GROMACS .gro file of C-alpha atoms in nm:
model
  342
    1MET     CA    1   0.005  -0.011   0.006
    2ILE     CA    2   0.159   0.343  -0.090
    3LEU     CA    3   0.055   0.640   0.128
    4TYR     CA    4   0.242   0.943   0.003
    5MET     CA    5   0.560   1.028  -0.207
    6LYS     CA    6   0.832   1.289  -0.053
    7LYS     CA    7   1.063   1.468  -0.286
    8PHE     CA    8   1.378   1.613  -0.228
    9THR     CA    9   1.683   1.799  -0.392
   10VAL     CA   10   2.023   1.678  -0.354
   11GLU     CA   11   2.265   1.927  -0.228
   12ASP     CA   12   2.562   1.680  -0.154
   13LEU     CA   13   2.802   1.620  -0.466
   14LYS     CA   14   2.772   1.263  -0.425
   15THR     CA   15   2.666   0.992  -0.208
   16ARG     CA   16   2.446   0.651  -0.185
   17LEU     CA   17   2.056   0.694  -0.226
   18ASP     CA   18   1.995   0.459   0.043
   19LYS     CA   19   2.222   0.661   0.254
   20TYR     CA   20   2.082   0.985   0.171
   21LEU     CA   21   1.665   0.897   0.240
   22ALA     CA   22   1.797   0.705   0.587
   23ALA     CA   23   1.946   1.072   0.623
   24LYS     CA   24   1.669   1.263   0.555
   25LEU     CA   25   1.389   1.022   0.704
   26PRO     CA   26   1.475   0.940   1.063
   27GLU     CA   27   1.156   0.791   1.121
   28PHE     CA   28   1.219   0.472   0.834
   29SER     CA   29   1.490   0.221   0.923
   30ARG     CA   30   1.734   0.205   0.658
   31GLY     CA   31   1.679  -0.157   0.586
   32LYS     CA   32   1.290  -0.055   0.458
   33ILE     CA   33   1.503   0.200   0.265
   34GLN     CA   34   1.673  -0.029   0.119
   35LYS     CA   35   1.408  -0.258   0.014
   36ASP     CA   36   1.192  -0.035  -0.120
   37ILE     CA   37   1.430   0.089  -0.398
   38GLU     CA   38   1.496  -0.256  -0.438
   39ALA     CA   39   1.106  -0.305  -0.521
   40GLY     CA   40   1.079   0.031  -0.723
   41HIS     CA   41   0.916   0.263  -0.493
   42VAL     CA   42   1.198   0.605  -0.571
   43LYS     CA   43   1.326   0.764  -0.886
   44VAL     CA   44   1.568   1.010  -0.946
   45ASN     CA   45   1.514   1.259  -1.233
   46GLY     CA   46   1.200   1.085  -1.300
   47GLU     CA   47   1.375   0.762  -1.335
   48VAL     CA   48   1.278   0.474  -1.117
   49ILE     CA   49   1.627   0.296  -0.965
   50THR     CA   50   1.630  -0.028  -0.803
   51SER     CA   51   1.973   0.005  -0.636
   52PRO     CA   52   2.034   0.140  -0.301
   53HIS     CA   53   2.448   0.173  -0.433
   54PHE     CA   54   2.311   0.448  -0.649
   55ALA     CA   55   2.531   0.768  -0.638
   56VAL     CA   56   2.301   1.029  -0.622
   57ARG     CA   57   2.448   1.405  -0.714
   58LYS     CA   58   2.398   1.747  -0.680
   59ASP     CA   59   2.081   1.843  -0.791
   60ASN     CA   60   1.925   1.563  -0.860
   61GLU     CA   61   1.551   1.550  -0.764
   62ILE     CA   62   1.419   1.241  -0.626
   63SER     CA   63   1.092   1.127  -0.549
   64TYR     CA   64   1.010   0.801  -0.248
   65SER     CA   65   0.682   0.659  -0.225
   66PRO     CA   66   0.720   0.476   0.117
   67THR     CA   67   0.465   0.112   0.140
   68GLU     CA   68   0.305   0.110   0.465
   69VAL     CA   69   0.504   0.133   0.770
   70VAL     CA   70   0.449  -0.184   1.040
   71ASP     CA   71   0.397   0.001   1.388
   72ASP     CA   72   0.483  -0.176   1.667
   73SER     CA   73   0.360   0.130   1.918
   74LEU     CA   74  -0.004   0.089   1.780
   75GLU     CA   75  -0.278   0.175   2.070
   76PRO     CA   76  -0.574  -0.142   2.110
   77LYS     CA   77  -0.835   0.010   1.927
   78ASN     CA   78  -1.189  -0.158   2.086
   79ILE     CA   79  -1.289  -0.260   1.657
   80PRO     CA   80  -1.586  -0.498   1.675
   81LEU     CA   81  -1.452  -0.829   1.465
   82LYS     CA   82  -1.703  -1.043   1.312
   83THR     CA   83  -1.513  -1.434   1.403
   84LEU     CA   84  -1.562  -1.708   1.137
   85TYR     CA   85  -1.357  -1.940   1.310
   86ASN     CA   86  -1.111  -1.926   1.614
   87ASN     CA   87  -0.941  -2.268   1.756
   88HIS     CA   88  -0.578  -2.476   1.707
   89GLY     CA   89  -0.411  -2.079   1.724
   90LEU     CA   90  -0.608  -1.998   1.419
   91LEU     CA   91  -0.834  -1.718   1.306
   92ILE     CA   92  -1.021  -1.651   1.025
   93ILE     CA   93  -1.230  -1.239   1.060
   94ASP     CA   94  -1.526  -1.111   0.819
   95LYS     CA   95  -1.313  -0.779   0.727
   96PRO     CA   96  -1.548  -0.530   0.617
   97ALA     CA   97  -1.443  -0.299   0.338
   98GLY     CA   98  -1.333   0.072   0.451
   99LEU     CA   99  -1.078  -0.130   0.735
  100VAL     CA  100  -0.707  -0.106   0.648
  101VAL     CA  101  -0.488  -0.386   0.801
  102HIS     CA  102  -0.254  -0.187   0.852
  103PRO     CA  103  -0.172   0.157   0.957
  104GLY     CA  104   0.119   0.332   0.758
  105ALA     CA  105   0.286   0.622   0.795
  106GLY     CA  106   0.030   0.937   0.816
  107PHE     CA  107  -0.256   0.736   0.881
  108LYS     CA  108  -0.523   0.849   1.157
  109GLY     CA  109  -0.847   0.618   1.078
  110ASP     CA  110  -0.908   0.268   1.233
  111SER     CA  111  -0.687  -0.047   1.117
  112LEU     CA  112  -0.741  -0.398   1.206
  113ALA     CA  113  -0.459  -0.451   1.335
  114GLN     CA  114  -0.553  -0.237   1.665
  115ALA     CA  115  -0.846  -0.451   1.648
  116LEU     CA  116  -0.640  -0.742   1.713
  117LEU     CA  117  -0.418  -0.534   1.929
  118PHE     CA  118  -0.783  -0.525   2.192
  119HIS     CA  119  -0.891  -0.832   2.124
  120PHE     CA  120  -0.629  -0.999   2.181
  121LYS     CA  121  -0.405  -0.906   2.387
  122ASP     CA  122  -0.078  -1.122   2.332
  123ILE     CA  123  -0.076  -1.103   1.940
  124ARG     CA  124   0.209  -0.813   1.931
  125LEU     CA  125   0.408  -1.073   2.034
  126VAL     CA  126   0.282  -1.317   1.728
  127GLY     CA  127   0.516  -1.333   1.403
  128GLU     CA  128   0.743  -1.056   1.286
  129GLU     CA  129   0.788  -0.745   1.510
  130GLY     CA  130   0.473  -0.487   1.453
  131ARG     CA  131   0.308  -0.803   1.288
  132SER     CA  132   0.011  -0.882   1.532
  133GLY     CA  133  -0.016  -1.240   1.344
  134ILE     CA  134  -0.115  -1.129   1.035
  135VAL     CA  135   0.038  -1.286   0.732
  136HIS     CA  136  -0.171  -1.215   0.436
  137ARG     CA  137  -0.412  -0.896   0.319
  138LEU     CA  138  -0.694  -0.736   0.150
  139ASP     CA  139  -0.748  -0.466   0.006
  140LYS     CA  140  -0.926  -0.175   0.207
  141ASP     CA  141  -1.183  -0.205   0.015
  142THR     CA  142  -1.224  -0.547  -0.044
  143SER     CA  143  -1.461  -0.736   0.203
  144GLY     CA  144  -1.442  -1.102   0.330
  145VAL     CA  145  -1.237  -1.373   0.499
  146MET     CA  146  -0.885  -1.313   0.616
  147MET     CA  147  -0.688  -1.527   0.836
  148VAL     CA  148  -0.456  -1.449   1.153
  149ALA     CA  149  -0.184  -1.608   1.345
  150LEU     CA  150  -0.252  -1.618   1.777
  151THR     CA  151   0.007  -1.824   1.822
  152PRO     CA  152   0.437  -1.826   1.653
  153GLU     CA  153   0.298  -2.190   1.548
  154ILE     CA  154   0.070  -2.098   1.312
  155TYR     CA  155   0.212  -1.821   1.210
  156GLU     CA  156   0.514  -2.017   1.075
  157HIS     CA  157   0.286  -2.266   0.995
  158LEU     CA  158   0.050  -2.028   0.749
  159LYS     CA  159   0.359  -1.820   0.629
  160ASP     CA  160   0.503  -2.179   0.531
  161ALA     CA  161   0.146  -2.251   0.352
  162PHE     CA  162   0.131  -1.969   0.168
  163ALA     CA  163   0.470  -2.012  -0.010
  164GLU     CA  164   0.379  -2.357  -0.098
  165ARG     CA  165   0.050  -2.292  -0.259
  166LYS     CA  166  -0.138  -2.451  -0.007
  167VAL     CA  167  -0.383  -2.217   0.076
  168LYS     CA  168  -0.727  -2.204  -0.170
  169LYS     CA  169  -0.899  -1.873  -0.185
  170GLU     CA  170  -1.230  -1.757  -0.353
  171TYR     CA  171  -1.393  -1.430  -0.418
  172ILE     CA  172  -1.676  -1.288  -0.632
  173ALA     CA  173  -1.616  -0.942  -0.852
  174LEU     CA  174  -1.838  -0.837  -1.108
  175VAL     CA  175  -1.684  -0.625  -1.360
  176CYS     CA  176  -1.782  -0.379  -1.640
  177GLY     CA  177  -1.832  -0.586  -1.986
  178LYS     CA  178  -1.981  -0.937  -2.074
  179ILE     CA  179  -1.675  -1.143  -2.060
  180PRO     CA  180  -1.700  -1.394  -2.367
  181GLN     CA  181  -1.589  -1.712  -2.201
  182SER     CA  182  -1.773  -1.895  -1.898
  183HIS     CA  183  -1.464  -2.009  -1.767
  184GLY     CA  184  -1.071  -1.912  -1.861
  185PHE     CA  185  -0.718  -1.807  -1.695
  186PHE     CA  186  -0.565  -1.467  -1.675
  187ASP     CA  187  -0.169  -1.602  -1.683
  188GLN     CA  188   0.030  -1.251  -1.690
  189PRO     CA  189   0.325  -1.133  -1.478
  190LEU     CA  190   0.228  -0.907  -1.250
  191GLY     CA  191   0.469  -0.609  -1.210
  192LYS     CA  192   0.464  -0.265  -0.971
  193SER     CA  193   0.382   0.067  -1.259
  194LYS     CA  194   0.695   0.300  -1.327
  195LYS     CA  195   0.467   0.540  -1.374
  196ASP     CA  196   0.238   0.536  -1.077
  197PHE     CA  197   0.343   0.374  -0.749
  198ARG     CA  198  -0.039   0.345  -0.629
  199LYS     CA  199  -0.081   0.058  -0.915
  200TYR     CA  200   0.078  -0.268  -1.045
  201THR     CA  201   0.040  -0.337  -1.453
  202THR     CA  202   0.086  -0.652  -1.693
  203LYS     CA  203   0.305  -0.445  -1.947
  204GLU     CA  204   0.670  -0.551  -1.914
  205SER     CA  205   0.714  -0.215  -2.087
  206GLN     CA  206   0.615  -0.063  -1.807
  207MET     CA  207   0.714  -0.236  -1.456
  208VAL     CA  208   0.996  -0.223  -1.274
  209THR     CA  209   1.023  -0.625  -1.244
  210SER     CA  210   0.783  -0.898  -1.280
  211LYS     CA  211   0.613  -1.197  -1.122
  212PRO     CA  212   0.477  -1.435  -1.252
  213SER     CA  213   0.066  -1.442  -1.198
  214LEU     CA  214  -0.222  -1.667  -1.253
  215THR     CA  215  -0.617  -1.615  -1.249
  216GLU     CA  216  -0.869  -1.857  -1.288
  217TYR     CA  217  -1.247  -1.735  -1.326
  218ARG     CA  218  -1.606  -1.906  -1.385
  219VAL     CA  219  -1.930  -1.654  -1.488
  220LEU     CA  220  -2.214  -1.691  -1.226
  221GLU     CA  221  -2.421  -1.476  -1.427
  222TYR     CA  222  -2.459  -1.182  -1.710
  223LEU     CA  223  -2.632  -0.859  -1.611
  224SER     CA  224  -2.760  -0.569  -1.809
  225SER     CA  225  -2.795  -0.215  -1.667
  226PRO     CA  226  -3.172  -0.109  -1.706
  227PRO     CA  227  -3.273   0.125  -1.931
  228LEU     CA  228  -3.206   0.491  -1.855
  229GLU     CA  229  -3.531   0.676  -1.781
  230GLU     CA  230  -3.589   0.941  -1.987
  231GLY     CA  231  -3.410   1.303  -1.939
  232ALA     CA  232  -3.243   1.053  -1.629
  233GLY     CA  233  -2.935   1.145  -1.628
  234GLY     CA  234  -2.833   0.758  -1.479
  235GLY     CA  235  -3.159   0.781  -1.246
  236ASP     CA  236  -3.033   0.596  -0.914
  237GLY     CA  237  -2.674   0.540  -1.039
  238VAL     CA  238  -2.704   0.277  -1.282
  239ASP     CA  239  -2.556   0.437  -1.615
  240PRO     CA  240  -2.490   0.197  -1.864
  241VAL     CA  241  -2.108   0.246  -1.981
  242LYS     CA  242  -1.908   0.195  -2.262
  243GLN     CA  243  -1.606   0.197  -2.375
  244SER     CA  244  -1.446   0.514  -2.472
  245ALA     CA  245  -1.184   0.560  -2.686
  246GLU     CA  246  -0.932   0.668  -2.393
  247GLY     CA  247  -0.979   0.343  -2.294
  248GLY     CA  248  -1.193   0.479  -1.976
  249PHE     CA  249  -1.560   0.393  -1.918
  250ASN     CA  250  -1.839   0.642  -2.006
  251ARG     CA  251  -2.131   0.401  -1.985
  252VAL     CA  252  -2.147  -0.014  -1.935
  253ASP     CA  253  -2.436  -0.170  -2.112
  254PHE     CA  254  -2.361  -0.502  -1.963
  255TYR     CA  255  -2.168  -0.654  -1.653
  256THR     CA  256  -2.032  -0.993  -1.526
  257LEU     CA  257  -2.040  -1.171  -1.204
  258VAL     CA  258  -1.776  -1.405  -1.163
  259VAL     CA  259  -1.632  -1.611  -0.903
  260VAL     CA  260  -1.301  -1.608  -0.911
  261LYS     CA  261  -0.990  -1.821  -0.747
  262LEU     CA  262  -0.620  -1.736  -0.692
  263HIS     CA  263  -0.317  -1.981  -0.795
  264THR     CA  264  -0.125  -1.734  -0.703
  265GLY     CA  265  -0.171  -1.377  -0.452
  266ARG     CA  266   0.015  -1.063  -0.605
  267THR     CA  267  -0.103  -0.756  -0.508
  268HIS     CA  268  -0.410  -0.624  -0.689
  269GLN     CA  269  -0.386  -0.926  -0.884
  270ILE     CA  270  -0.734  -0.957  -1.015
  271ARG     CA  271  -0.802  -0.615  -0.983
  272VAL     CA  272  -0.530  -0.566  -1.235
  273HIS     CA  273  -0.595  -0.859  -1.428
  274PHE     CA  274  -0.961  -0.773  -1.567
  275SER     CA  275  -0.929  -0.464  -1.579
  276SER     CA  276  -0.594  -0.596  -1.833
  277GLN     CA  277  -0.889  -0.738  -2.054
  278GLY     CA  278  -1.049  -0.436  -2.047
  279PHE     CA  279  -1.333  -0.580  -1.803
  280PRO     CA  280  -1.222  -0.344  -1.490
  281LEU     CA  281  -1.409  -0.455  -1.129
  282VAL     CA  282  -1.703  -0.232  -1.082
  283GLY     CA  283  -1.638   0.119  -0.843
  284ASP     CA  284  -1.244   0.071  -0.879
  285GLU     CA  285  -1.129   0.425  -0.980
  286LEU     CA  286  -0.791   0.302  -0.970
  287TYR     CA  287  -0.767   0.080  -1.255
  288GLY     CA  288  -1.134   0.103  -1.401
  289GLY     CA  289  -1.188   0.453  -1.520
  290LYS     CA  290  -1.468   0.714  -1.437
  291PRO     CA  291  -1.697   0.724  -1.149
  292ALA     CA  292  -1.961   0.689  -1.368
  293MET     CA  293  -1.900   0.334  -1.344
  294LYS     CA  294  -1.939   0.318  -0.968
  295LEU     CA  295  -2.288   0.253  -0.986
  296ASN     CA  296  -2.315   0.411  -0.664
  297LEU     CA  297  -2.111   0.186  -0.419
  298ASN     CA  298  -1.821   0.336  -0.226
  299ARG     CA  299  -1.602   0.032  -0.288
  300GLN     CA  300  -1.446  -0.171  -0.527
  301PHE     CA  301  -1.709  -0.473  -0.594
  302LEU     CA  302  -1.455  -0.737  -0.471
  303HIS     CA  303  -1.521  -0.991  -0.199
  304ALA     CA  304  -1.332  -1.277   0.010
  305LYS     CA  305  -1.598  -1.530  -0.002
  306LYS     CA  306  -1.464  -1.891   0.107
  307ILE     CA  307  -1.072  -1.970   0.206
  308GLU     CA  308  -0.939  -2.320   0.281
  309VAL     CA  309  -0.637  -2.393   0.462
  310GLN     CA  310  -0.457  -2.696   0.604
  311LEU     CA  311  -0.341  -2.770   0.996
  312PRO     CA  312  -0.052  -2.886   1.108
  313ASP     CA  313  -0.240  -3.165   1.176
  314GLU     CA  314  -0.334  -3.209   0.804
  315SER     CA  315  -0.681  -3.131   0.849
  316TRP     CA  316  -0.886  -2.895   0.633
  317ILE     CA  317  -1.043  -2.618   0.769
  318GLU     CA  318  -1.283  -2.416   0.546
  319ALA     CA  319  -1.477  -2.032   0.630
  320VAL     CA  320  -1.710  -1.875   0.426
  321SER     CA  321  -1.820  -1.549   0.372
  322GLU     CA  322  -2.143  -1.361   0.322
  323LEU     CA  323  -2.183  -1.170   0.000
  324PRO     CA  324  -2.176  -0.793   0.224
  325LYS     CA  325  -2.563  -0.611   0.157
  326GLU     CA  326  -2.429  -0.335  -0.018
  327LEU     CA  327  -2.330  -0.542  -0.282
  328LYS     CA  328  -2.609  -0.828  -0.257
  329GLU     CA  329  -2.845  -0.476  -0.265
  330LEU     CA  330  -2.635  -0.426  -0.612
  331LEU     CA  331  -2.714  -0.752  -0.756
  332LYS     CA  332  -3.087  -0.705  -0.704
  333ARG     CA  333  -3.134  -0.384  -0.874
  334LEU     CA  334  -2.912  -0.536  -1.196
  335ASN     CA  335  -3.182  -0.790  -1.148
  336SER     CA  336  -2.967  -1.064  -1.055
  337GLN     CA  337  -3.063  -1.447  -1.001
  338LYS     CA  338  -2.780  -1.522  -0.788
  339ALA     CA  339  -2.821  -1.205  -0.515
  340ASN     CA  340  -2.985  -1.386  -0.223
  341LEU     CA  341  -2.737  -1.732  -0.284
  342LEU     CA  342  -2.409  -1.564  -0.195
   0.00000   0.00000   0.00000
């Protein structure tokens, strides 16, 4: 998660990039800065630099977008948690949209990490410093199932399970447009965009580094927008959209409801893969184009429906989250036959 951008003009004649930023930003460790540089979060004179040893010179312009900072001094906060499973040191919760997992530098809102610290007093000691048992995350505006380790043993087990791809995740998404194939895969590497630190891309010429990424989808239902009332500018927000020549969206005639399985777990993977094929998620302004697509939804239509993981005793646990009310209501407005089944 990218939080903000810092800009500097180098005054020294010559110094290493990581040393310069560490001196300018004492609130960040040099190790964190080095990782951010290697991940492509720093530009010098507009060019992405991925070597911490890069020599910056006087009058160089540096822009740095720090990733979120894990704060081990977080104060607990009484934020309600909806628990789906709590046993064997494993907690599975139903995260609402609008709640960030970890607050970053400068973030003032509520976070899941603060809620966990309030409800589970010893969780601060689980996992790497500041992780509070969190082994994976959902975007702020994605809802649904999320696992948290309550013991160090389960934390290490879950880390290994994710690394070995022994965690099964299933999402529900509503995308703009009519996907022609009822079942398919997006097998496209993802990488951080050189142009916009907030975004990821499938275009290799525009990415810093790439990682293999595989998304599987199956169509649940095709939906069409209700006709606009005469003289209305979209009625109650359902505004049929067509793709513009610039690649954005002005009006949409059809939507596709899909169930999605992740075979890899990259940041923004579902959002980028569908958008890259011309089917951005409803409500996803970062990857989807114009606000007309939002259908009066104050979030993206992406819900983590189900998660399955193998426990240390080799048994499997499954947790399922019901589609949130606001997503069901939107589907009903589009005359979905699946709204009450998800």
